[in-house]
Amino acid sequence: MEITVLLFASVAERAGTRRFTLSLDEPATVGSARDAILAQYPSIAPFVPNLMYALDEEYVREHDAVTPHSTLALIPPVSGG
Amino acid sequence: MEITVLLFASVAERAGTRRFTLSLDEPATVGSARDAILAQYPSIAPFVPNLMYALDEEYVREHDAVTPHSTLALIPPVSGG
Amino acid sequence: MLIRVTQEILDPAEAIASVASPRAGAINVFLGVVRDNNLGRSVNFLDYEAYPSMAEKVMREIAEESVSRFGFEDVAVLHRTGRLEIGETSLLIAVSSGHRAASFDGGHWLVNEIKKRVPVWKKEVWADGESWVEGPEALGMRGPSQS
Amino acid sequence: MLIRVTQEILDPAEAIASVASPRAGAINVFLGVVRDNNLGRSVNFLDYEAYPSMAEKVMREIAEESVSRFGFEDVAVLHRTGRLEIGETSLLIAVSSGHRAASFDGGHWLVNEIKKRVPVWKKEVWADGESWVEGPEALGMRGPSQS
């Protein structure tokens, strides 16, 4: 299946991209998708321990399932306000 | 000596005046001035237990001295804001 | 430090601009607004009276005390007098502060002190009568004008 | 309920007007403003990035939660993105409430939750470099981008 991946802030800068399509074997979880992203962009490894994840604009956890055509966002620690 | 007396809100409405000149024997205190005001405007008696007093725009107590040409304000419980 | 008792409409933009500072990370603004009810009774409008010169003096004292207590960069306190309709602003304060916690805590303190100490009075006017509201929050401390 | 992520200047008057209500006796407004320093370092400007659609969704969730927690009449939450100069407003919230205590407490709660949960990031730009600020208050939780 294919999903859309969004990167932001420090992670987007390090990876050199903000948005790409990722192919995943089914079934997939947030964790397995994260591992596939890391394989493709190993430079972001240092950021991973601090990341949160959002699937279709909802915060999710690593063991949550990823569905086809969904959008997975890697969320660095937020600093708005 | 003479002082200026200011009344406000409920007290001014009851007395039918907002400002007048009061003659006092020296030495005078806030309390003796208040008694002289009451003698002149007995209708304000019910308000007296809740009044505060300001002399030349500074809160004062009943035993504080009143000086010639000062302005004494009778301050009902405030309700600004 | 912008301190004013006025019959004119209060403008939040003016108060905000007056407290701006490059060292401020937070600005807190409070508007006391005329509500359509009080203590369960429907209110038509309010009439505010002040001892204007003393009110400004006390507002300034409270504002200065808030600066030393909460480390504000600047403070604005404005109170309107005269007839105010539902939804109009009677009290406007703005504080600027390095950080947000002090701006909220100190803003709240400032409003409480203003309500306790500044010589301003409001009369509530209902469909069928009127009454001076005297005492903090008009709860249990009304003077004998209440009838 | 006015909720917006935008590159345009934030206008407090718009936020205040949007929360007006005849039942409101208090309106509290908070402006998060770009400060000329952070953690002892001089700041030239900030660059804010957001995940705009999700940021608005989370801002709305927090605003709705604040209404049920604090009984607000209405809430506005606006966040600006892009380059912001010293003194410009990055975050603007307004809440209307029957009474003032809830407006201060709930306004503070709202700002805290927004800073914890909304996907927005700021980059500090100094005279001699720049860094993404990542984590609450940028204290002890910076990511490895800090160099």
XYZ file of C-alpha atoms in Angstrom:
456
model
C 0.000 0.000 0.000
C 0.993 3.605 -0.373
C 0.844 6.394 2.182
C 1.827 10.053 2.179
C 4.540 11.100 4.603
C 4.920 14.684 5.911
C 8.069 16.039 7.556
C 8.386 19.347 9.406
C 10.864 21.778 10.898
C 14.233 20.257 11.865
C 13.346 16.848 10.411
C 12.294 18.295 7.053
C 15.478 20.337 6.887
C 17.687 17.344 7.704
C 15.925 15.027 5.231
C 15.819 17.711 2.537
C 12.181 16.935 1.820
C 8.808 17.811 3.324
C 6.461 15.375 1.607
C 6.798 12.051 -0.227
C 4.944 8.848 -1.024
C 5.995 5.690 0.780
C 5.251 2.085 -0.211
C 4.654 -0.287 2.697
C 3.945 -3.999 3.059
C 0.605 -4.722 4.713
C -0.224 -4.846 7.508
C 1.710 -1.770 8.579
C 1.959 0.110 11.864
C 3.217 3.586 12.646
C 6.401 1.914 13.907
C 7.001 -0.106 10.746
C 6.324 2.963 8.595
C 8.789 4.943 10.720
C 11.419 2.235 10.139
C 10.810 2.366 6.378
C 11.193 6.159 6.436
C 14.431 5.835 8.409
C 15.815 3.351 5.856
C 15.170 5.930 3.148
C 16.359 8.974 5.158
C 18.933 7.679 7.644
C 20.054 11.227 8.465
C 16.926 11.789 10.553
C 17.825 9.011 13.011
C 18.937 11.441 15.760
C 15.463 13.021 15.791
C 13.497 9.797 16.113
C 13.594 9.456 19.929
C 11.748 12.789 20.270
C 9.164 12.311 17.528
C 5.424 12.012 17.862
C 3.245 10.742 15.027
C -0.036 11.883 13.486
C -2.135 9.788 11.129
C -4.630 11.836 9.126
C -4.121 14.729 11.554
C -4.730 12.679 14.699
C -1.972 11.863 17.182
C -1.280 8.082 17.181
C 1.124 5.662 18.861
C 3.784 3.402 17.350
C 1.694 0.226 17.507
C -1.341 1.823 15.812
C -2.221 0.517 12.338
C -1.507 2.495 9.184
C -4.205 2.299 6.522
C -3.776 2.680 2.755
C -3.813 6.250 1.397
C -3.455 7.715 4.844
C -1.130 10.604 5.662
C 1.535 10.029 8.294
C 3.179 13.098 9.815
C 6.383 12.994 11.860
C 5.923 15.607 14.594
C 9.042 16.979 16.298
C 8.516 18.446 19.784
C 6.215 21.408 19.188
C 7.196 24.978 20.046
C 4.282 27.152 19.003
C 2.761 29.995 20.934
C -11.831 76.236 59.188
C -13.471 75.334 55.935
C -13.200 72.151 53.934
C -14.779 70.874 50.736
C -16.964 67.791 51.003
C -17.638 65.448 48.066
C -20.495 62.935 47.953
C -20.929 60.142 45.401
C -23.379 57.582 44.081
C -26.097 56.527 46.556
C -25.002 59.063 49.163
C -25.051 61.970 46.715
C -28.490 60.939 45.491
C -29.869 60.688 49.022
C -28.376 64.017 50.163
C -29.380 65.747 46.941
C -25.921 67.298 46.632
C -22.495 66.243 45.402
C -20.253 68.997 46.712
C -20.436 71.622 49.419
C -18.315 73.660 51.776
C -18.338 72.748 55.461
C -17.244 74.886 58.410
C -15.560 73.012 61.246
C -14.155 73.911 64.641
C -10.440 73.178 64.956
C -8.961 70.705 65.576
C -11.091 68.435 63.432
C -10.862 64.771 62.561
C -12.486 62.764 59.802
C -14.932 61.507 62.423
C -15.897 64.976 63.657
C -16.300 66.175 60.067
C -18.492 63.159 59.351
C -20.676 64.056 62.372
C -21.013 67.641 61.123
C -22.023 66.366 57.676
C -24.610 64.062 59.258
C -26.078 66.949 61.250
C -26.561 68.826 57.988
C -27.777 65.826 55.923
C -29.413 63.417 58.383
C -30.881 61.387 55.522
C -27.493 59.822 54.770
C -27.281 58.181 58.217
C -28.128 54.680 56.910
C -25.075 54.792 54.606
C -22.566 55.808 57.246
C -21.680 52.322 58.580
C -20.406 51.321 55.097
C -18.517 54.494 54.241
C -14.806 54.945 53.733
C -13.184 58.363 53.695
C -10.613 60.052 51.465
C -8.799 63.254 52.346
C -7.266 64.969 49.331
C -7.645 61.735 47.352
C -5.974 59.504 49.935
C -7.884 56.937 51.991
C -7.888 57.944 55.681
C -9.375 56.680 58.936
C -11.860 58.301 61.290
C -9.286 59.495 63.804
C -7.057 61.128 61.189
C -6.821 64.920 61.316
C -8.601 67.156 58.829
C -6.619 70.196 57.718
C -8.005 73.542 56.522
C -8.900 73.773 52.805
C -8.665 70.010 52.368
C -11.205 67.959 50.421
C -13.014 65.201 52.247
C -14.749 62.560 50.136
C -17.324 60.104 51.501
C -16.694 56.845 49.653
C -19.520 54.281 49.542
C -18.435 50.670 48.925
C -16.883 50.748 45.444
C -18.228 48.705 42.556
C -16.066 49.536 39.564
C -14.671 47.138 37.018
C 1.959 53.717 31.956
C -1.426 54.550 30.458
C -3.968 55.405 33.195
C -7.304 56.970 32.322
C -10.858 57.515 33.536
C -12.960 58.606 30.588
C -16.463 58.747 29.160
C -15.120 57.685 25.752
C -15.218 54.146 24.328
C -12.205 52.094 25.469
C -9.982 50.812 22.663
C -8.032 47.590 23.333
C -5.640 48.368 20.456
C -4.562 51.576 22.199
C -3.951 49.757 25.492
C -1.999 46.966 23.772
C 0.152 49.428 21.827
C 0.866 51.368 25.010
C 2.395 48.352 26.804
C 4.450 47.039 23.855
C 8.071 46.280 24.712
C 10.853 44.332 22.951
C 11.391 42.447 26.228
C 7.758 41.312 26.426
C 6.903 37.768 25.381
C 3.351 37.998 26.681
C 0.620 40.620 26.748
C -2.526 39.957 28.725
C -5.598 42.091 28.173
C -8.738 42.074 30.273
C -12.037 43.656 29.359
C -14.746 44.035 31.961
C -17.929 44.008 29.900
C -21.539 44.935 30.724
C -23.475 41.691 31.094
C -27.203 41.373 30.459
C -27.822 39.931 33.927
C -26.590 40.158 37.522
C -27.577 37.964 40.455
C -30.324 36.443 38.339
C -31.889 39.769 37.374
C -32.049 41.098 33.811
C -30.014 44.306 33.309
C -30.897 46.998 30.736
C -27.787 49.139 31.091
C -25.295 50.388 33.686
C -24.429 53.898 34.749
C -20.889 54.337 36.082
C -19.859 57.214 38.320
C -16.299 57.912 39.463
C -14.309 60.257 41.622
C -12.147 60.719 38.534
C -8.995 62.354 39.890
C -8.752 59.986 42.867
C -9.695 56.989 40.697
C -6.768 57.712 38.371
C -4.471 58.172 41.353
C -5.467 54.825 42.882
C -5.314 53.072 39.490
C -1.754 54.357 39.079
C -0.777 53.177 42.579
C -2.159 49.706 41.867
C -0.468 49.610 38.451
C 2.869 50.574 39.983
C 2.457 47.962 42.703
C 1.748 45.327 40.017
C 4.969 46.226 38.223
C 7.042 45.565 41.329
C 5.065 42.449 42.336
C 4.949 40.772 38.922
C 7.879 42.329 37.052
C 5.713 43.741 34.284
C 7.337 45.705 31.492
C 4.359 48.059 31.392
C 0.714 48.364 32.431
C -2.374 50.168 31.122
C -5.555 50.693 33.172
C -8.591 52.470 31.727
C -12.053 52.815 33.246
C -15.057 54.189 31.458
C -17.849 56.181 33.133
C -21.356 57.239 32.159
C -24.061 55.112 30.592
C -22.811 51.775 29.232
C -24.933 49.421 27.173
C -24.813 45.605 27.268
C -21.585 44.405 25.649
C -19.687 47.660 26.150
C -16.361 47.677 27.966
C -16.235 49.354 31.383
C -12.721 48.306 32.438
C -9.726 47.694 30.188
C -6.358 46.561 31.444
C -3.269 45.437 29.543
C 0.002 44.147 30.973
C 3.220 43.185 29.202
C 5.550 40.641 30.714
C 8.567 38.533 29.833
C 6.598 35.342 30.322
C 2.951 34.360 30.235
C 2.409 33.036 33.774
C 3.069 36.445 35.346
C 0.859 38.119 32.744
C -2.119 35.965 33.753
C -1.497 35.974 37.522
C -0.659 39.659 37.669
C -3.476 40.654 35.332
C -5.929 38.873 37.611
C -4.437 40.487 40.717
C -4.687 43.906 39.062
C -8.384 43.501 38.247
C -9.141 42.275 41.775
C -7.364 45.242 43.362
C -9.049 47.725 41.033
C -12.448 46.367 42.018
C -11.549 46.632 45.695
C -9.885 50.030 45.859
C -10.749 52.390 42.986
C -13.537 54.918 43.756
C -15.965 53.983 40.987
C -19.617 53.005 41.408
C -22.142 51.463 39.104
C -25.896 51.729 39.058
C -27.834 48.853 37.528
C -30.890 49.856 35.575
C -33.560 47.213 34.994
C -36.874 47.397 33.176
C -38.652 48.170 36.475
C -36.179 50.074 38.600
C -32.571 50.806 39.417
C -30.074 50.347 42.220
C -26.576 51.410 43.078
C -24.372 48.332 43.297
C -22.186 48.916 46.287
C -19.537 46.583 47.511
C -17.285 43.965 45.992
C -19.160 41.962 43.383
C -22.418 43.269 44.852
C -22.668 40.100 46.914
C -23.811 40.542 50.482
C -22.290 43.980 50.816
C -24.910 46.230 49.298
C -25.542 49.430 51.093
C -28.974 50.600 52.210
C -29.668 51.977 48.741
C -30.797 48.499 47.856
C -34.558 48.545 47.990
C -15.508 29.869 17.417
C -12.750 31.626 15.460
C -9.838 29.245 14.769
C -7.129 30.178 12.272
C -3.533 29.509 11.232
C -2.418 32.320 8.973
C 0.570 34.229 7.638
C -1.323 37.511 8.084
C -0.947 39.920 11.004
C -3.187 38.943 13.944
C -5.754 41.565 14.961
C -6.891 41.575 18.612
C -9.999 43.598 17.720
C -11.186 40.812 15.401
C -10.667 38.165 18.095
C -12.450 40.275 20.730
C -15.402 40.972 18.433
C -15.671 37.275 17.592
C -16.172 36.243 21.247
C -18.602 39.033 22.196
C -21.724 37.822 23.986
C -24.449 39.557 26.031
C -23.867 36.939 28.751
C -20.134 37.739 29.009
C -18.954 39.940 31.874
C -15.280 39.282 31.149
C -13.121 38.920 28.062
C -9.522 37.820 28.446
C -7.096 38.241 25.576
C -3.600 36.821 25.401
C -0.943 37.786 22.888
C 2.209 35.724 22.554
C 4.751 38.222 21.292
C 8.227 37.800 19.791
C 10.746 38.756 22.462
C 14.213 40.113 21.723
C 15.863 37.384 23.802
C 15.496 33.735 24.798
C 17.513 31.831 27.385
C 19.901 34.749 27.616
C 20.577 34.931 23.872
C 19.666 37.905 21.680
C 17.060 37.039 19.017
C 16.820 38.809 15.609
C 13.545 37.276 14.455
C 11.555 34.035 14.542
C 10.359 31.831 11.720
C 7.195 29.837 12.498
C 6.223 26.708 10.605
C 2.963 24.782 11.089
C 1.155 21.706 9.906
C -1.715 24.083 9.210
C -4.703 21.765 8.765
C -3.815 19.654 11.796
C -2.873 22.735 13.828
C -6.344 24.192 13.248
C -7.930 20.848 14.130
C -6.018 20.600 17.427
C -6.639 24.277 18.222
C -10.366 23.658 17.764
C -10.269 20.560 20.002
C -8.497 22.505 22.749
C -10.905 25.447 22.361
C -13.912 23.124 22.651
C -12.405 21.434 25.683
C -11.882 24.860 27.299
C -15.556 25.710 26.765
C -16.692 22.634 28.672
C -14.000 22.962 31.381
C -14.398 26.686 32.061
C -17.911 27.450 30.808
C -16.752 30.023 28.265
C -19.317 31.760 26.094
C -16.922 31.667 23.143
C -13.240 31.242 22.267
C -10.917 32.477 19.504
C -7.480 30.965 18.794
C -5.242 32.315 16.039
C -1.631 31.398 15.283
C 0.573 33.197 12.833
C 3.276 31.518 10.738
C 6.217 32.720 8.666
C 8.817 35.300 9.614
C 7.891 37.352 12.681
C 9.842 40.368 13.877
C 10.420 41.415 17.500
C 7.170 42.725 18.984
C 4.896 40.932 16.503
C 2.141 38.637 17.741
C 2.524 34.911 17.058
C -0.392 33.634 19.135
C -3.660 35.391 19.850
C -6.403 33.965 22.040
C -9.599 35.537 23.341
C -12.157 34.010 25.673
C -15.473 35.392 26.894
C -16.890 34.319 30.213
C -19.619 35.235 32.680
C -17.047 36.086 35.334
C -13.416 37.110 35.373
C -11.816 34.292 37.376
C -12.688 31.681 34.738
C -11.473 33.988 31.985
C -8.022 34.235 33.567
C -7.725 30.589 34.657
C -9.135 29.183 31.439
C -7.171 31.569 29.242
C -3.975 30.420 30.925
C -4.959 26.759 30.557
C -5.713 27.319 26.870
C -2.304 28.860 26.158
C -0.526 26.054 28.035
C -2.379 23.357 26.071
C -1.763 25.096 22.759
C 1.954 25.187 23.482
C 1.933 21.478 24.369
C -0.217 20.020 21.620
C -0.513 22.164 18.483
C 1.883 21.180 15.644
C 3.715 24.471 15.231
C 7.478 25.005 15.405
C 9.626 28.078 15.667
C 13.134 28.694 14.513
C 15.151 31.321 16.348
C 17.425 33.403 14.186
C 20.323 35.199 15.895
C 23.015 37.465 14.476
C 25.343 34.465 14.162
C 23.145 31.461 13.502
C 19.787 29.827 13.905
C 18.133 26.884 15.625
C 14.782 25.146 15.687
C 13.301 25.481 19.133
C 11.807 22.110 19.869
C 9.965 21.181 22.990
C 7.942 22.989 25.616
C 9.464 26.359 26.362
C 12.693 25.149 24.716
C 13.973 24.236 28.164
C 15.837 20.962 28.414
C 13.856 19.309 25.650
C 15.585 20.527 22.533
C 16.077 17.963 19.836
C 19.418 17.132 18.245
C 18.999 20.067 15.871
C 20.483 22.187 18.622
C 24.084 22.762 17.698
